């Protein structure tokens, strides 16, 4: 099946500008990787530490392409059926009772039609009519079991799924597929070989500042700068979970809500829980000294 290109994007720079307009700052390497995923219609695996913007990249890409974002949130025990389709059993049972009340015959085939089909994200992505492709996000695929990973490999390779009662559904416009992983376990080589790959590193302080300014425009630029520096210094400590971009945004929002325009030790002490999620990490910072996080600390 020949991939249908998105004509608006003549190159990575075009896509990077479109992502920028949707509020996502991508560097040249990430913009190029996403552009190739769109044009080649090949799945892309995005890896990186939690909080660096992997999931948001998919959201921004869907907005840039102008298509729906369909998300599969992976977890241990996730089954294929939960991502493809399920039958609406309560509605089928109601149809049976109504038919019995009317004294009508209801064939089994009458109960297994699209009318009773609950479409889940993978089937929705494959069934999307276009013209632009749907964007399918398989989030935190490393949290799913090996069995689901094997199923996903086959489904992505064929761009189709089979419903025994209705037959095989094949994509007329194959979706753009993004998989994210936090590396809690190694993925199978067979799946990796099918994917383009990009590692999203934690951005430098200047880019974090710019992201925070965009996501929390009501906060002053000076505060965004101070938070970016503080988060950078937090990441240099021995913490169980180092803060990412999401925590920088949350921290700035908390400070803005409290009316804080200057990050000082008192403000850090009151709001550190917006950036750190473990009591042990907060204790580590307090022992190091809250002032070490400040611009002139």
Coordinates of C-alpha atoms in Angstrom, one line a residue:
X1 CA 0.0 0.0 0.0
X2 CA 1.5 3.3 -1.1
X3 CA 1.7 5.9 1.8
X4 CA -0.3 9.0 1.2
X5 CA 2.0 12.0 1.8
X6 CA 0.8 15.1 3.6
X7 CA 1.3 17.8 0.9
X8 CA 1.6 20.7 3.3
X9 CA 5.0 19.5 4.6
X10 CA 7.7 19.8 2.0
X11 CA 10.4 19.1 4.5
X12 CA 11.3 18.9 8.2
X13 CA 11.4 22.7 8.5
X14 CA 7.7 22.9 7.5
X15 CA 6.7 20.4 10.0
X16 CA 8.8 22.0 12.7
X17 CA 7.0 25.3 12.1
X18 CA 3.6 23.6 12.2
X19 CA 4.6 21.9 15.5
X20 CA 5.7 25.3 16.8
X21 CA 2.3 26.8 15.9
X22 CA 0.7 24.1 17.9
X23 CA 2.8 25.0 20.9
X24 CA 5.5 22.3 20.7
X25 CA 9.1 23.3 20.3
X26 CA 11.0 20.6 18.4
X27 CA 14.6 20.7 17.5
X28 CA 15.8 19.8 14.0
X29 CA 16.5 16.2 14.8
X30 CA 13.1 15.5 16.2
X31 CA 11.3 17.4 13.4
X32 CA 13.2 15.4 10.9
X33 CA 12.4 12.1 12.6
X34 CA 8.7 13.0 12.8
X35 CA 8.7 14.2 9.2
X36 CA 10.1 10.9 8.0
X37 CA 7.5 9.0 10.0
X38 CA 4.7 11.0 8.3
X39 CA 6.1 10.7 4.8
X40 CA 7.3 7.1 5.0
X41 CA 4.3 6.0 7.1
X42 CA 6.7 4.0 9.2
X43 CA 6.1 3.7 12.9
X44 CA 8.5 5.8 15.1
X45 CA 9.7 4.8 18.5
X46 CA 10.4 7.8 20.8
X47 CA 12.4 7.1 23.9
X48 CA 13.6 9.4 26.6
X49 CA 13.3 10.0 30.3
X50 CA 9.8 10.7 31.7
X51 CA 8.6 14.2 31.2
X52 CA 10.7 15.2 28.2
X53 CA 7.6 15.6 25.9
X54 CA 7.2 12.3 24.1
X55 CA 3.5 12.1 24.5
X56 CA 3.1 15.8 23.8
X57 CA 5.0 15.3 20.5
X58 CA 2.2 13.0 19.3
X59 CA -0.5 15.5 20.4
X60 CA 1.3 18.3 18.6
X61 CA 1.9 16.1 15.5
X62 CA -1.9 15.3 15.3
X63 CA -2.7 19.0 15.5
X64 CA -0.1 19.8 12.8
X65 CA -1.4 17.1 10.5
X66 CA -5.0 18.1 11.2
X67 CA -6.1 14.6 12.1
X68 CA -7.4 13.0 15.3
X69 CA -5.1 11.6 17.9
X70 CA -6.0 8.1 18.9
X71 CA -4.2 6.9 22.0
X72 CA -3.5 3.4 23.5
X73 CA -2.2 3.8 27.0
X74 CA -0.2 0.6 27.7
X75 CA -0.1 -1.2 31.1
X76 CA 0.7 -4.7 32.3
X77 CA -2.1 -7.0 31.3
X78 CA -3.3 -5.0 28.4
X79 CA -5.0 -7.2 25.8
X80 CA -5.3 -6.9 22.1
X81 CA -9.1 -6.8 22.3
X82 CA -9.0 -3.6 24.5
X83 CA -7.1 -1.8 21.7
X84 CA -9.0 -3.1 18.7
X85 CA -12.7 -3.6 19.4
X86 CA -15.3 -5.1 21.7
X87 CA -18.9 -6.1 21.3
X88 CA -21.5 -4.0 23.0
X89 CA -23.0 -6.9 25.0
X90 CA -25.5 -4.9 27.0
X91 CA -27.0 -3.5 23.7
X92 CA -27.0 -6.9 22.1
X93 CA -28.8 -8.3 25.2
X94 CA -31.4 -5.5 24.9
X95 CA -31.9 -6.3 21.2
X96 CA -32.5 -9.9 22.1
X97 CA -35.1 -9.0 24.7
X98 CA -36.9 -6.6 22.5
X99 CA -37.0 -9.2 19.7
X100 CA -38.4 -11.8 22.2
X101 CA -41.0 -9.3 23.4
X102 CA -42.2 -8.7 19.8
X103 CA -42.1 -12.4 19.0
X104 CA -39.5 -11.9 16.3
X105 CA -36.7 -14.0 15.3
X106 CA -33.2 -12.6 15.7
X107 CA -30.4 -14.3 13.9
X108 CA -26.9 -14.4 15.4
X109 CA -25.6 -12.5 12.4
X110 CA -28.0 -9.6 13.3
X111 CA -26.2 -9.1 16.6
X112 CA -22.7 -8.9 15.1
X113 CA -22.8 -5.9 12.9
X114 CA -21.2 -2.5 13.1
X115 CA -24.2 -1.2 15.0
X116 CA -23.0 -3.2 18.1
X117 CA -19.3 -2.7 17.6
X118 CA -17.3 -0.7 20.1
X119 CA -14.3 0.6 18.1
X120 CA -11.1 1.0 20.1
X121 CA -8.1 3.1 19.1
X122 CA -6.2 0.7 16.9
X123 CA -9.2 -0.1 14.8
X124 CA -10.3 3.5 14.7
X125 CA -6.8 4.5 13.3
X126 CA -6.9 1.8 10.6
X127 CA -10.5 2.7 9.7
X128 CA -9.9 6.5 9.5
X129 CA -11.0 7.6 6.0
X130 CA -8.5 10.4 5.6
X131 CA -7.5 12.3 3.5
X132 CA -4.8 13.0 6.2
X133 CA -3.8 10.0 8.2
X134 CA -4.9 9.5 11.8
X135 CA -2.1 9.7 14.4
X136 CA -2.0 6.6 16.6
X137 CA -0.1 7.0 19.9
X138 CA 1.0 3.8 21.6
X139 CA 2.1 5.3 24.9
X140 CA 4.6 3.6 27.2
X141 CA 4.7 0.4 25.2
X142 CA 7.5 -0.8 27.5
X143 CA 4.8 -1.2 30.2
X144 CA 2.8 -3.8 28.2
X145 CA 3.4 -7.5 28.2
X146 CA 5.4 -9.4 25.5
X147 CA 2.2 -10.8 24.1
X148 CA 0.8 -7.4 23.4
X149 CA 4.1 -6.3 21.8
X150 CA 4.0 -9.3 19.5
X151 CA 0.4 -8.5 18.5
X152 CA 1.2 -4.9 17.9
X153 CA 4.1 -5.9 15.7
X154 CA 1.9 -7.9 13.4
X155 CA -0.9 -5.3 13.3
X156 CA 1.4 -2.5 12.4
X157 CA 3.1 -4.6 9.7
X158 CA -0.1 -5.4 8.0
X159 CA -2.0 -2.1 8.7
X160 CA -5.1 -4.3 9.2
X161 CA -7.1 -6.2 11.8
X162 CA -9.5 -9.1 11.5
X163 CA -12.8 -9.2 13.2
X164 CA -14.0 -12.8 12.9
X165 CA -17.7 -11.9 12.5
X166 CA -17.1 -9.1 10.0
X167 CA -13.9 -9.9 8.2
X168 CA -10.6 -8.0 7.8
X169 CA -10.4 -4.3 8.0
X170 CA -7.5 -2.8 6.0
X171 CA -6.3 0.8 6.2
X172 CA -7.0 2.9 3.1
X173 CA -4.9 5.6 4.6
X174 CA -2.3 4.0 6.9
X175 CA -2.0 5.9 10.2
X176 CA 1.1 7.6 11.5
X177 CA 2.1 5.6 14.5
X178 CA 4.2 6.9 17.4
X179 CA 5.3 4.5 20.1
X180 CA 6.8 5.9 23.3
X181 CA 9.0 4.1 25.9
X182 CA 10.6 5.1 29.2
X183 CA 12.9 2.1 29.0
X184 CA 11.5 0.2 32.0
X185 CA 12.3 -2.9 30.0
X186 CA 13.9 -3.7 26.6
X187 CA 11.7 -4.0 23.6
X188 CA 12.0 -6.8 21.1
X189 CA 14.4 -6.3 18.2
X190 CA 11.6 -7.3 15.8
X191 CA 9.5 -4.4 16.9
X192 CA 12.4 -2.0 16.9
X193 CA 13.4 -3.0 13.3
X194 CA 10.0 -1.9 12.1
X195 CA 10.4 1.5 13.6
X196 CA 12.2 4.7 13.0
X197 CA 13.9 5.7 16.2
X198 CA 14.6 9.0 18.1
X199 CA 15.8 9.7 21.6
X200 CA 14.4 12.8 23.1
X201 CA 17.0 14.2 25.5
X202 CA 16.2 16.7 28.2
X203 CA 16.4 20.2 26.7
X204 CA 18.9 22.8 27.8
X205 CA 17.9 25.5 30.2
X206 CA 17.2 28.1 27.5
X207 CA 14.7 25.8 25.7
X208 CA 13.0 24.8 29.0
X209 CA 12.6 28.5 29.7
X210 CA 11.0 29.0 26.3
X211 CA 8.7 26.1 26.7
X212 CA 7.6 27.3 30.2
X213 CA 7.0 30.8 28.8
X214 CA 4.7 29.3 26.2
X215 CA 2.8 26.9 28.4
X216 CA 2.4 29.4 31.3
X217 CA 2.1 32.8 29.5
X218 CA 0.6 34.5 32.5
X219 CA 3.8 33.9 34.5
X220 CA 6.6 36.5 34.0
X221 CA 9.6 35.7 31.8
X222 CA 12.0 36.2 34.8
X223 CA 10.1 33.5 36.8
X224 CA 10.3 31.1 33.8
X225 CA 14.0 31.7 33.7
X226 CA 14.5 31.1 37.4
X227 CA 12.4 27.9 37.3
X228 CA 14.3 26.6 34.3
X229 CA 17.6 27.1 36.2
X230 CA 16.2 25.5 39.4
X231 CA 15.0 22.5 37.5
X232 CA 18.4 22.1 35.8
X233 CA 20.1 22.2 39.2
X234 CA 17.6 19.6 40.6
X235 CA 18.5 17.3 37.8
X236 CA 22.1 17.4 39.0
X237 CA 21.2 16.0 42.4
X238 CA 20.9 12.3 43.2
X239 CA 17.1 12.0 43.1
X240 CA 14.8 9.0 42.6
X241 CA 12.9 10.9 39.9
X242 CA 14.4 13.9 38.3
X243 CA 12.0 16.6 37.2
X244 CA 11.1 16.9 33.5
X245 CA 9.5 19.6 31.4
X246 CA 6.0 18.7 32.8
X247 CA 7.3 19.3 36.3
X248 CA 8.8 22.6 35.3
X249 CA 5.5 23.7 33.8
X250 CA 3.6 22.5 36.9
X251 CA 6.0 24.3 39.2
X252 CA 5.8 27.6 37.3
X253 CA 2.0 27.3 37.3
X254 CA 1.9 26.8 41.1
X255 CA 4.1 29.8 41.7
X256 CA 2.0 31.9 39.4
X257 CA -1.2 30.9 41.2
X258 CA 0.4 31.9 44.5
X259 CA 1.4 35.3 43.0
X260 CA 5.1 34.6 43.2
X261 CA 7.1 36.7 40.8
X262 CA 10.6 36.0 42.3
X263 CA 11.8 32.5 43.2
X264 CA 13.4 32.6 46.6
X265 CA 14.0 30.0 49.3
X266 CA 10.6 30.6 50.9
X267 CA 8.8 30.1 47.6
X268 CA 10.9 27.0 46.8
X269 CA 10.1 25.5 50.2
X270 CA 6.4 26.1 49.8
X271 CA 6.1 24.7 46.3
X272 CA 8.8 22.0 45.9
X273 CA 6.1 19.3 45.8
X274 CA 5.1 20.6 42.3
X275 CA 8.5 19.6 41.0
X276 CA 9.4 16.6 43.1
X277 CA 7.2 13.5 43.7
X278 CA 9.1 11.6 46.4
X279 CA 9.5 12.7 50.0
X280 CA 13.0 11.4 50.0
X281 CA 13.9 13.7 47.0
X282 CA 12.5 16.7 48.8
X283 CA 14.6 15.8 51.9
X284 CA 17.7 15.5 49.6
X285 CA 17.1 19.0 48.3
X286 CA 16.5 20.4 51.8
X287 CA 19.7 18.9 53.0
X288 CA 21.6 20.3 50.0
X289 CA 20.1 23.7 50.8
X290 CA 17.2 25.4 49.0
X291 CA 19.4 28.2 48.0
X292 CA 21.4 26.0 45.7
X293 CA 18.5 26.0 43.3
X294 CA 18.3 29.7 42.9
X295 CA 19.9 31.7 40.1
X296 CA 22.5 33.1 42.4
X297 CA 22.5 30.3 44.9

